[in-house]
Amino acid sequence: MSSMSPFPGRLFLLACIVGLSVLSARPASFVLTLVEIEELANDHVGDKWSHVARVDGWELDVHNSIDLASAEAYHIECTSRESDPFYPDSGSRTLRMTEADMIAAADSGGFTIDVIVREGHGEYAGNQAVWRYHFALR
């Protein structure tokens, strides 16, 4: 008959289970990078543009990153504006990302946001340009 009690092994197993549940309950952190802004289409809307990406008001330039904690939702706003001194057309799109969205996007390496800009004046009124913002999330 063994003099060792099964209690130490059970205690170790319980400590491992509790430790894993604490680790999974801890909020994850992510790094969001604006990789590039790509012009997908431009049907006579303009040829000079400015672009802005914001994460809850913080501006993010191309190739720059921002640290995010997943315990909350973030609003990622992308805006493209034609640099016309008289009639600057612009388009904007906001994406709300929850923790589940960020985990899914990180698993696939990132996500994109498309912004549509419609020409509002002149001969080409109604035409549109489409810009794609590429984000990496890890």
XYZ file of N, CA, C and O in Angstrom, residues 11-60:
200
model
N -4.693 18.720 -6.001
C -4.451 20.141 -5.731
C -3.741 20.786 -6.917
O -4.089 21.883 -7.347
N -2.756 20.089 -7.476
C -2.036 20.598 -8.641
C -2.981 20.760 -9.828
O -2.967 21.767 -10.523
N -3.823 19.754 -10.051
C -4.788 19.811 -11.152
C -5.754 20.981 -10.969
O -6.040 21.727 -11.909
N -6.237 21.171 -9.753
C -7.134 22.287 -9.466
C -6.432 23.616 -9.709
O -7.002 24.538 -10.297
N -5.177 23.739 -9.309
C -4.407 24.972 -9.520
C -4.249 25.250 -11.012
O -4.349 26.397 -11.460
N -4.028 24.217 -11.806
C -3.895 24.397 -13.255
C -5.202 24.869 -13.879
O -5.219 25.773 -14.708
N -6.295 24.267 -13.479
C -7.604 24.646 -14.026
C -7.938 26.082 -13.650
O -8.364 26.874 -14.492
N -7.727 26.448 -12.402
C -7.994 27.826 -11.965
C -7.084 28.785 -12.703
O -7.514 29.845 -13.171
N -5.823 28.432 -12.866
C -4.875 29.289 -13.578
C -5.281 29.516 -15.014
O -5.226 30.629 -15.527
N -5.725 28.460 -15.691
C -6.165 28.610 -17.081
C -7.410 29.466 -17.191
O -7.543 30.276 -18.103
N -8.331 29.314 -16.261
C -9.543 30.135 -16.321
C -9.219 31.591 -16.042
O -9.809 32.486 -16.631
N -8.266 31.863 -15.170
C -7.857 33.247 -14.915
C -7.180 33.822 -16.145
O -7.441 34.953 -16.553
N -6.324 33.031 -16.801
C -5.665 33.507 -18.015
C -6.667 33.797 -19.113
O -6.569 34.797 -19.809
N -7.661 32.938 -19.281
C -8.638 33.165 -20.343
C -9.571 34.323 -20.005
O -10.151 34.917 -20.896
N -9.718 34.660 -18.742
C -10.586 35.764 -18.347
C -9.870 37.112 -18.455
O -10.509 38.145 -18.478
N -8.537 37.077 -18.501
C -7.783 38.328 -18.616
C -8.014 38.942 -19.984
O -8.029 38.247 -20.989
N -8.186 40.248 -20.045
C -8.368 40.866 -21.355
C -7.094 40.736 -22.196
O -5.998 40.867 -21.673
N -7.279 40.426 -23.453
C -6.151 40.330 -24.372
C -5.774 41.740 -24.812
O -6.519 42.690 -24.617
N -4.608 41.855 -25.401
C -4.230 43.129 -25.990
C -3.852 42.871 -27.442
O -3.447 41.774 -27.810
N -4.032 43.893 -28.252
C -3.795 43.787 -29.677
C -2.973 44.975 -30.139
O -2.951 46.025 -29.497
N -2.327 44.811 -31.296
C -1.640 45.913 -31.954
C -2.313 46.097 -33.313
O -2.348 45.173 -34.125
N -2.852 47.294 -33.533
C -3.523 47.629 -34.792
C -2.591 48.505 -35.614
O -2.086 49.513 -35.117
N -2.357 48.108 -36.864
C -1.477 48.857 -37.767
C -2.239 49.193 -39.037
O -2.871 48.317 -39.633
N -2.170 50.452 -39.456
C -2.712 50.849 -40.753
C -1.638 50.530 -41.787
O -0.598 51.184 -41.840
N -1.871 49.500 -42.592
C -0.866 48.993 -43.519
C -0.793 49.840 -44.789
O 0.283 50.236 -45.223
N -1.948 50.102 -45.387
C -1.971 50.915 -46.607
C -3.384 51.404 -46.885
O -4.357 50.887 -46.332
N -3.468 52.390 -47.765
C -4.753 52.884 -48.260
C -4.690 52.746 -49.776
O -3.833 53.337 -50.432
N -5.593 51.939 -50.311
C -5.558 51.570 -51.721
C -6.746 52.173 -52.456
O -7.883 52.086 -52.000
N -6.480 52.761 -53.619
C -7.555 53.255 -54.462
C -8.082 52.094 -55.308
O -7.350 51.526 -56.110
N -9.347 51.735 -55.110
C -9.952 50.632 -55.866
C -10.605 51.114 -57.150
O -10.619 50.405 -58.151
N -11.199 52.309 -57.101
C -11.890 52.851 -58.274
C -11.936 54.369 -58.148
O -11.946 54.917 -57.043
N -11.942 55.028 -59.299
C -12.077 56.482 -59.308
C -12.618 56.901 -60.670
O -11.881 56.980 -61.646
N -13.915 57.163 -60.713
C -14.583 57.530 -61.956
C -14.742 59.051 -62.028
O -15.826 59.593 -61.816
N -13.620 59.742 -62.261
C -13.594 61.205 -62.426
C -14.032 61.961 -61.171
O -14.728 62.964 -61.266
N -13.648 61.465 -60.016
C -14.019 62.171 -58.784
C -12.948 63.177 -58.399
O -13.249 64.267 -57.938
N -11.705 62.860 -58.583
C -10.610 63.765 -58.248
C -9.285 63.052 -58.351
O -9.228 61.832 -58.485
N -8.192 63.840 -58.300
C -6.875 63.217 -58.408
C -5.953 63.546 -57.236
O -4.857 63.009 -57.136
N -6.383 64.422 -56.357
C -5.596 64.744 -55.159
C -6.462 64.458 -53.946
O -7.579 64.966 -53.844
N -5.908 63.664 -53.012
C -6.697 63.167 -51.893
C -5.954 63.295 -50.574
O -4.734 63.291 -50.531
N -6.736 63.356 -49.527
C -6.194 63.211 -48.174
C -7.011 62.121 -47.483
O -8.186 61.926 -47.788
N -6.346 61.404 -46.596
C -6.988 60.275 -45.914
C -6.666 60.346 -44.431
O -5.547 60.708 -44.044
N -7.645 59.976 -43.624
C -7.454 59.954 -42.175
C -8.101 58.688 -41.622
O -9.243 58.370 -41.960
N -7.355 58.013 -40.761
C -7.907 56.879 -40.004
C -7.810 57.245 -38.529
O -6.766 57.708 -38.065
N -8.914 57.062 -37.814
C -8.947 57.369 -36.381
C -9.494 56.173 -35.613
O -10.426 55.518 -36.062
N -8.905 55.941 -34.452
C -9.380 54.909 -33.545
C -9.798 55.618 -32.270
O -8.953 56.130 -31.540
N -11.103 55.716 -32.055
C -11.654 56.456 -30.916
C -11.024 57.850 -30.783
O -10.662 58.289 -29.696
N -10.873 58.526 -31.919
C -10.354 59.890 -31.929
C -8.848 59.999 -32.110
O -8.346 61.058 -32.450
N -8.105 58.919 -31.903
C -6.650 58.940 -32.082
C -6.332 58.705 -33.546
O -6.743 57.715 -34.132
N -5.581 59.627 -34.158
C -5.248 59.523 -35.562
C -4.144 58.485 -35.779
O -3.188 58.419 -35.011
N -4.297 57.710 -36.835
C -3.352 56.645 -37.147
C -2.861 56.831 -38.579
O -3.664 56.805 -39.514
